[in-house]
């Protein structure tokens, strides 16, 4: 029963949404609103699961682990932000917003900026003309990179055209094949879940 | 009173619908005339030798053929109901805002009036939107015939699926799967972790649980967890999504159970990290740098954080195997990881590891699908290249 | 040979330092000679021309799905786009698909509306923030097709005449991830017009969709934002140049540094191969 009920519910909901594609009617409109509310509730429950997990993990760390100072900092910051948000609101100009814009935003931006450093070092390490194919790849990439910076056009006006062609034709063709394979895999996976053949997500 | 109003609205929208349905023949004629007219114009452009004009008329002709009677009628009814609802509508700002709170606090004589106005406006707005929905669906109801190609196609796919499923189940062992070096490496990688006494870090990217890549990743996680249990190693799973975390915990637990060592599973090794793309990347990179794992496995859906994670693994000297369908992240994984599963190999991975009949049939079905659609695409392209009016295959495949 | 060995095992920190300097130096005063004129690409032009062709009071839905991490790349685009919409007197609905975007977006809009030129704008009339709803994009689009306003549970004058997503003239997605794939998949079914502004890393993923018509316009990376700034500034003859245009020289120099490293890496590799053969 523990396994059959979710599978049965999955099948019914699957049939409902599948038939929605082919049949129009007010019933389906109400169904959509019903599911939207359901998702909202599930989203809130998901947040609760997250809070529980964070609390459990940090509690264990503070109690036993030598990383406890980080955990204490983490919990303090979470509580501080909750406090600031509930006390004075979150609109621009409040302490919460100020903390967000001046602490959180630079932190996040820093992590993303690391990407450029990593790309540089990865390019240096592995971008080598080891074979004919990789030589072609290297030349193509140089054209694309030059096409993306204003200097490229200043050097030769045809560079953006070539770069655009590389992105539009060969690169997109390969990408399409990967996308297509991915979607076929997705469809078959969905059929399996639809018919209840896939049960591993129910821990069977 | 509510039901009375609702019935009234229903009857009014029914009358509107009847009026629009009466004009069905007229609409049909209109559509046909439009398509024929554009076709004629295109042919005239061909005769005149104006290729630019021909191209634009051709595109318009293709678009005009997609117009179906349901949509025209829906458009017409929304035009009519728009006129009707202008009588109902009385707009205004009536959110719960500072002004309302302020007025309620003061409690002046205007407050009641203001409050009543808000309620009235809200009432009419709700009526209005209900009315529009009703009238739209009193015209557009029943089977959408223009989607019958999808219905037939999907039923054919279902039949194919069951055919493949039952044949595969009969001869499971003899089915050939191309060797995937990355997955063979997982065995060695897990063994290496045991020898070095270091943990294995497994992450499933930033997909939510409805993402099929995440589901595939969970299937791989189960097989990996089983191997980890057999080798007596340790697996750490940091989660991006709290719901995925619940599934992953179950997966690891059942993997350990399958191997026969349920007591070795440490619950604290699966934990929720943070549901934020780059905070997750930073946290995971930090975790890898601190734990210095022997092996880091990345399977799932990734965005821009892929290189941050895999470079951290590279710097820590871990053996890394990654897999994702996101084409834009593959180059990063290929440069920084030892092995990468490309595209649908991620889905194949679970079949390869478990040799489970269902997952194998999944793989076979994808193959058949590729052959089928590949032939259709090729045929369609050839036909359209020969003559731009031979759109039969495009029509079969078109959905809207 | 010792240099060769050193280059082969080049410390990553040296690479990092050079990249850092190449990004920093163009921002210093007196480095204007690094600025080169930008030309516009056809995908960004598509967005601009479509917005330019809209009429006063038409509705735009902005699906804000990026967090502060990619602010540097996408914020300039949003600012230029928002200014353009406000110049055209369009109604802009800004929905935040990520919680971390809410304050970012509000601050950005507040900054623009504090400028003299845009000080007459009012929330709920010219634009509206629609906060965050815990819904997956798929189910949200279905709901927006049924009842646009009730999906977000927001009210205001701005919603006048907007019943479903069909009444929205253009959807602009801003994201640093694959979030908008669902929107693109659903486009075929519902037929809304949609454009995307994504980070340079994600850009190539979406190019195939511009060819099929599922995406109507695509701008990627800082380059796309710089192009948009240029187009808006030229059209309205005002100085709307912002961080994107200024950042282009940084982009140029850092690309050159990476070129340099790729070339050095290849030279080292070839010399090594030659030595091995002997």
PDB file of C-alpha atoms in Angstrom, chain B residues 205-356:
ATOM      1  CA  UNK B 205      23.890  19.402  -9.634  1.00  0.00           C
ATOM      2  CA  UNK B 206      21.301  22.100  -9.240  1.00  0.00           C
ATOM      3  CA  UNK B 207      18.273  20.416 -10.788  1.00  0.00           C
ATOM      4  CA  UNK B 208      14.978  20.123  -8.966  1.00  0.00           C
ATOM      5  CA  UNK B 209      13.550  16.642  -8.586  1.00  0.00           C
ATOM      6  CA  UNK B 210      11.254  16.986 -11.589  1.00  0.00           C
ATOM      7  CA  UNK B 211      14.335  17.328 -13.792  1.00  0.00           C
ATOM      8  CA  UNK B 212      14.939  13.951 -15.496  1.00  0.00           C
ATOM      9  CA  UNK B 213      18.682  14.447 -15.230  1.00  0.00           C
ATOM     10  CA  UNK B 214      18.344  14.541 -11.468  1.00  0.00           C
ATOM     11  CA  UNK B 215      16.295  11.340 -11.525  1.00  0.00           C
ATOM     12  CA  UNK B 216      18.966   9.663 -13.673  1.00  0.00           C
ATOM     13  CA  UNK B 217      21.565  10.917 -11.240  1.00  0.00           C
ATOM     14  CA  UNK B 218      19.661   9.328  -8.356  1.00  0.00           C
ATOM     15  CA  UNK B 219      19.661   5.972 -10.171  1.00  0.00           C
ATOM     16  CA  UNK B 220      23.430   6.218 -10.598  1.00  0.00           C
ATOM     17  CA  UNK B 221      23.778   7.221  -6.963  1.00  0.00           C
ATOM     18  CA  UNK B 222      22.131   3.983  -5.889  1.00  0.00           C
ATOM     19  CA  UNK B 223      24.609   1.863  -7.854  1.00  0.00           C
ATOM     20  CA  UNK B 224      27.539   3.937  -6.629  1.00  0.00           C
ATOM     21  CA  UNK B 225      26.349   3.671  -3.035  1.00  0.00           C
ATOM     22  CA  UNK B 226      26.186  -0.105  -3.400  1.00  0.00           C
ATOM     23  CA  UNK B 227      29.767  -0.217  -4.640  1.00  0.00           C
ATOM     24  CA  UNK B 228      30.873   2.117  -1.891  1.00  0.00           C
ATOM     25  CA  UNK B 229      29.308  -0.168   0.683  1.00  0.00           C
ATOM     26  CA  UNK B 230      30.990  -3.215  -0.814  1.00  0.00           C
ATOM     27  CA  UNK B 231      34.370  -1.507  -0.755  1.00  0.00           C
ATOM     28  CA  UNK B 232      33.806  -0.168   2.758  1.00  0.00           C
ATOM     29  CA  UNK B 233      34.433   3.409   1.679  1.00  0.00           C
ATOM     30  CA  UNK B 234      32.633   6.579   2.711  1.00  0.00           C
ATOM     31  CA  UNK B 235      30.264   8.639   0.560  1.00  0.00           C
ATOM     32  CA  UNK B 236      29.350  12.281   1.126  1.00  0.00           C
ATOM     33  CA  UNK B 237      26.353  13.823  -0.569  1.00  0.00           C
ATOM     34  CA  UNK B 238      25.797  17.593  -0.333  1.00  0.00           C
ATOM     35  CA  UNK B 239      22.340  18.548  -1.587  1.00  0.00           C
ATOM     36  CA  UNK B 240      21.130  21.588  -3.449  1.00  0.00           C
ATOM     37  CA  UNK B 241      17.431  20.879  -3.132  1.00  0.00           C
ATOM     38  CA  UNK B 242      15.771  19.681   0.071  1.00  0.00           C
ATOM     39  CA  UNK B 243      13.410  17.362  -1.795  1.00  0.00           C
ATOM     40  CA  UNK B 244      16.226  15.797  -3.793  1.00  0.00           C
ATOM     41  CA  UNK B 245      18.034  15.317  -0.492  1.00  0.00           C
ATOM     42  CA  UNK B 246      15.234  13.105   0.817  1.00  0.00           C
ATOM     43  CA  UNK B 247      15.421  10.917  -2.280  1.00  0.00           C
ATOM     44  CA  UNK B 248      19.211  10.784  -2.200  1.00  0.00           C
ATOM     45  CA  UNK B 249      19.192   9.665   1.431  1.00  0.00           C
ATOM     46  CA  UNK B 250      16.821   6.856   0.514  1.00  0.00           C
ATOM     47  CA  UNK B 251      18.971   5.925  -2.471  1.00  0.00           C
ATOM     48  CA  UNK B 252      22.168   5.710  -0.459  1.00  0.00           C
ATOM     49  CA  UNK B 253      20.450   3.799   2.315  1.00  0.00           C
ATOM     50  CA  UNK B 254      18.993   1.296  -0.141  1.00  0.00           C
ATOM     51  CA  UNK B 255      22.360   0.985  -1.899  1.00  0.00           C
ATOM     52  CA  UNK B 256      24.001   0.106   1.404  1.00  0.00           C
ATOM     53  CA  UNK B 257      21.151  -2.284   2.163  1.00  0.00           C
ATOM     54  CA  UNK B 258      21.557  -4.018  -1.205  1.00  0.00           C
ATOM     55  CA  UNK B 259      25.221  -4.515  -0.501  1.00  0.00           C
ATOM     56  CA  UNK B 260      24.334  -6.032   2.881  1.00  0.00           C
ATOM     57  CA  UNK B 261      25.876  -3.391   5.120  1.00  0.00           C
ATOM     58  CA  UNK B 262      23.017  -1.112   6.179  1.00  0.00           C
ATOM     59  CA  UNK B 263      24.796  -0.311   9.443  1.00  0.00           C
ATOM     60  CA  UNK B 264      27.698   1.372   7.616  1.00  0.00           C
ATOM     61  CA  UNK B 265      25.481   4.138   6.275  1.00  0.00           C
ATOM     62  CA  UNK B 266      26.162   7.397   8.082  1.00  0.00           C
ATOM     63  CA  UNK B 267      23.143   9.619   7.956  1.00  0.00           C
ATOM     64  CA  UNK B 268      25.092  12.822   8.584  1.00  0.00           C
ATOM     65  CA  UNK B 269      27.003  12.374   5.356  1.00  0.00           C
ATOM     66  CA  UNK B 270      23.987  13.478   3.329  1.00  0.00           C
ATOM     67  CA  UNK B 271      23.115  17.015   4.134  1.00  0.00           C
ATOM     68  CA  UNK B 272      21.384  20.027   2.719  1.00  0.00           C
ATOM     69  CA  UNK B 273      23.914  22.628   1.704  1.00  0.00           C
ATOM     70  CA  UNK B 274      22.135  25.620   0.227  1.00  0.00           C
ATOM     71  CA  UNK B 275      19.599  26.257  -2.504  1.00  0.00           C
ATOM     72  CA  UNK B 276      21.573  28.905  -4.306  1.00  0.00           C
ATOM     73  CA  UNK B 277      23.611  28.265  -7.411  1.00  0.00           C
ATOM     74  CA  UNK B 278      26.914  29.869  -6.554  1.00  0.00           C
ATOM     75  CA  UNK B 279      26.723  29.506  -2.826  1.00  0.00           C
ATOM     76  CA  UNK B 280      26.320  25.807  -3.551  1.00  0.00           C
ATOM     77  CA  UNK B 281      29.322  25.881  -5.883  1.00  0.00           C
ATOM     78  CA  UNK B 282      31.429  27.694  -3.286  1.00  0.00           C
ATOM     79  CA  UNK B 283      30.310  25.364  -0.529  1.00  0.00           C
ATOM     80  CA  UNK B 284      30.993  22.283  -2.601  1.00  0.00           C
ATOM     81  CA  UNK B 285      34.380  23.575  -3.725  1.00  0.00           C
ATOM     82  CA  UNK B 286      35.220  24.278  -0.096  1.00  0.00           C
ATOM     83  CA  UNK B 287      34.074  20.818   0.941  1.00  0.00           C
ATOM     84  CA  UNK B 288      36.262  19.250  -1.749  1.00  0.00           C
ATOM     85  CA  UNK B 289      39.246  21.367  -0.737  1.00  0.00           C
ATOM     86  CA  UNK B 290      38.875  20.425   2.937  1.00  0.00           C
ATOM     87  CA  UNK B 291      38.066  16.747   2.617  1.00  0.00           C
ATOM     88  CA  UNK B 292      40.469  16.136  -0.293  1.00  0.00           C
ATOM     89  CA  UNK B 293      38.338  13.254  -1.581  1.00  0.00           C
ATOM     90  CA  UNK B 294      39.847  10.438  -3.595  1.00  0.00           C
ATOM     91  CA  UNK B 295      36.951  10.618  -6.008  1.00  0.00           C
ATOM     92  CA  UNK B 296      34.452  13.283  -6.941  1.00  0.00           C
ATOM     93  CA  UNK B 297      31.407  12.358  -9.023  1.00  0.00           C
ATOM     94  CA  UNK B 298      29.206  14.989 -10.643  1.00  0.00           C
ATOM     95  CA  UNK B 299      26.056  13.706 -12.332  1.00  0.00           C
ATOM     96  CA  UNK B 300      23.015  15.818 -12.988  1.00  0.00           C
ATOM     97  CA  UNK B 301      21.944  19.165 -14.328  1.00  0.00           C
ATOM     98  CA  UNK B 302      24.523  21.937 -14.101  1.00  0.00           C
ATOM     99  CA  UNK B 303      24.769  25.534 -15.123  1.00  0.00           C
ATOM    100  CA  UNK B 304      27.656  27.980 -14.912  1.00  0.00           C
ATOM    101  CA  UNK B 305      29.005  26.494 -11.676  1.00  0.00           C
ATOM    102  CA  UNK B 306      30.310  23.331 -13.368  1.00  0.00           C
ATOM    103  CA  UNK B 307      33.861  24.585 -13.821  1.00  0.00           C
ATOM    104  CA  UNK B 308      34.058  25.961 -10.284  1.00  0.00           C
ATOM    105  CA  UNK B 309      33.225  22.542  -8.891  1.00  0.00           C
ATOM    106  CA  UNK B 310      35.343  20.469 -11.215  1.00  0.00           C
ATOM    107  CA  UNK B 311      38.405  22.732 -10.950  1.00  0.00           C
ATOM    108  CA  UNK B 312      38.216  22.386  -7.189  1.00  0.00           C
ATOM    109  CA  UNK B 313      38.237  18.616  -7.642  1.00  0.00           C
ATOM    110  CA  UNK B 314      41.163  18.879 -10.042  1.00  0.00           C
ATOM    111  CA  UNK B 315      43.122  21.000  -7.577  1.00  0.00           C
ATOM    112  CA  UNK B 316      42.404  18.488  -4.807  1.00  0.00           C
ATOM    113  CA  UNK B 317      43.766  15.692  -6.995  1.00  0.00           C
ATOM    114  CA  UNK B 318      40.568  13.667  -7.054  1.00  0.00           C
ATOM    115  CA  UNK B 319      39.583  11.292  -9.821  1.00  0.00           C
ATOM    116  CA  UNK B 320      36.554  12.965 -11.337  1.00  0.00           C
ATOM    117  CA  UNK B 321      33.738  11.542 -13.414  1.00  0.00           C
ATOM    118  CA  UNK B 322      31.020  13.916 -14.583  1.00  0.00           C
ATOM    119  CA  UNK B 323      27.890  13.618 -16.660  1.00  0.00           C
ATOM    120  CA  UNK B 324      25.303  16.099 -17.826  1.00  0.00           C
ATOM    121  CA  UNK B 325      22.936  16.758 -20.703  1.00  0.00           C
ATOM    122  CA  UNK B 326      23.538  20.517 -20.571  1.00  0.00           C
ATOM    123  CA  UNK B 327      25.578  20.991 -23.729  1.00  0.00           C
ATOM    124  CA  UNK B 328      27.102  24.292 -22.666  1.00  0.00           C
ATOM    125  CA  UNK B 329      28.662  22.770 -19.559  1.00  0.00           C
ATOM    126  CA  UNK B 330      30.217  19.749 -21.275  1.00  0.00           C
ATOM    127  CA  UNK B 331      33.388  21.580 -22.424  1.00  0.00           C
ATOM    128  CA  UNK B 332      34.145  22.561 -18.836  1.00  0.00           C
ATOM    129  CA  UNK B 333      33.699  19.062 -17.521  1.00  0.00           C
ATOM    130  CA  UNK B 334      35.760  17.596 -20.336  1.00  0.00           C
ATOM    131  CA  UNK B 335      38.711  19.870 -19.579  1.00  0.00           C
ATOM    132  CA  UNK B 336      38.653  19.484 -15.822  1.00  0.00           C
ATOM    133  CA  UNK B 337      37.432  15.912 -15.261  1.00  0.00           C
ATOM    134  CA  UNK B 338      39.032  12.589 -16.072  1.00  0.00           C
ATOM    135  CA  UNK B 339      35.914  11.122 -17.657  1.00  0.00           C
ATOM    136  CA  UNK B 340      32.732  12.785 -18.882  1.00  0.00           C
ATOM    137  CA  UNK B 341      29.418  11.261 -19.887  1.00  0.00           C
ATOM    138  CA  UNK B 342      28.056  13.253 -22.796  1.00  0.00           C
ATOM    139  CA  UNK B 343      24.349  13.907 -23.221  1.00  0.00           C
ATOM    140  CA  UNK B 344      22.179  10.817 -23.068  1.00  0.00           C
ATOM    141  CA  UNK B 345      25.080   8.710 -21.824  1.00  0.00           C
ATOM    142  CA  UNK B 346      23.927  10.017 -18.468  1.00  0.00           C
ATOM    143  CA  UNK B 347      20.672   8.119 -18.934  1.00  0.00           C
ATOM    144  CA  UNK B 348      22.551   5.097 -20.267  1.00  0.00           C
ATOM    145  CA  UNK B 349      24.789   5.101 -17.208  1.00  0.00           C
ATOM    146  CA  UNK B 350      22.136   3.792 -14.861  1.00  0.00           C
ATOM    147  CA  UNK B 351      21.355   0.939 -17.273  1.00  0.00           C
ATOM    148  CA  UNK B 352      25.020   0.150 -17.682  1.00  0.00           C
ATOM    149  CA  UNK B 353      25.632  -0.024 -13.966  1.00  0.00           C
ATOM    150  CA  UNK B 354      22.595  -2.038 -12.970  1.00  0.00           C
ATOM    151  CA  UNK B 355      21.682  -3.983 -16.160  1.00  0.00           C
ATOM    152  CA  UNK B 356      18.114  -3.601 -15.030  1.00  0.00           C
TER     153      UNK B 356
END
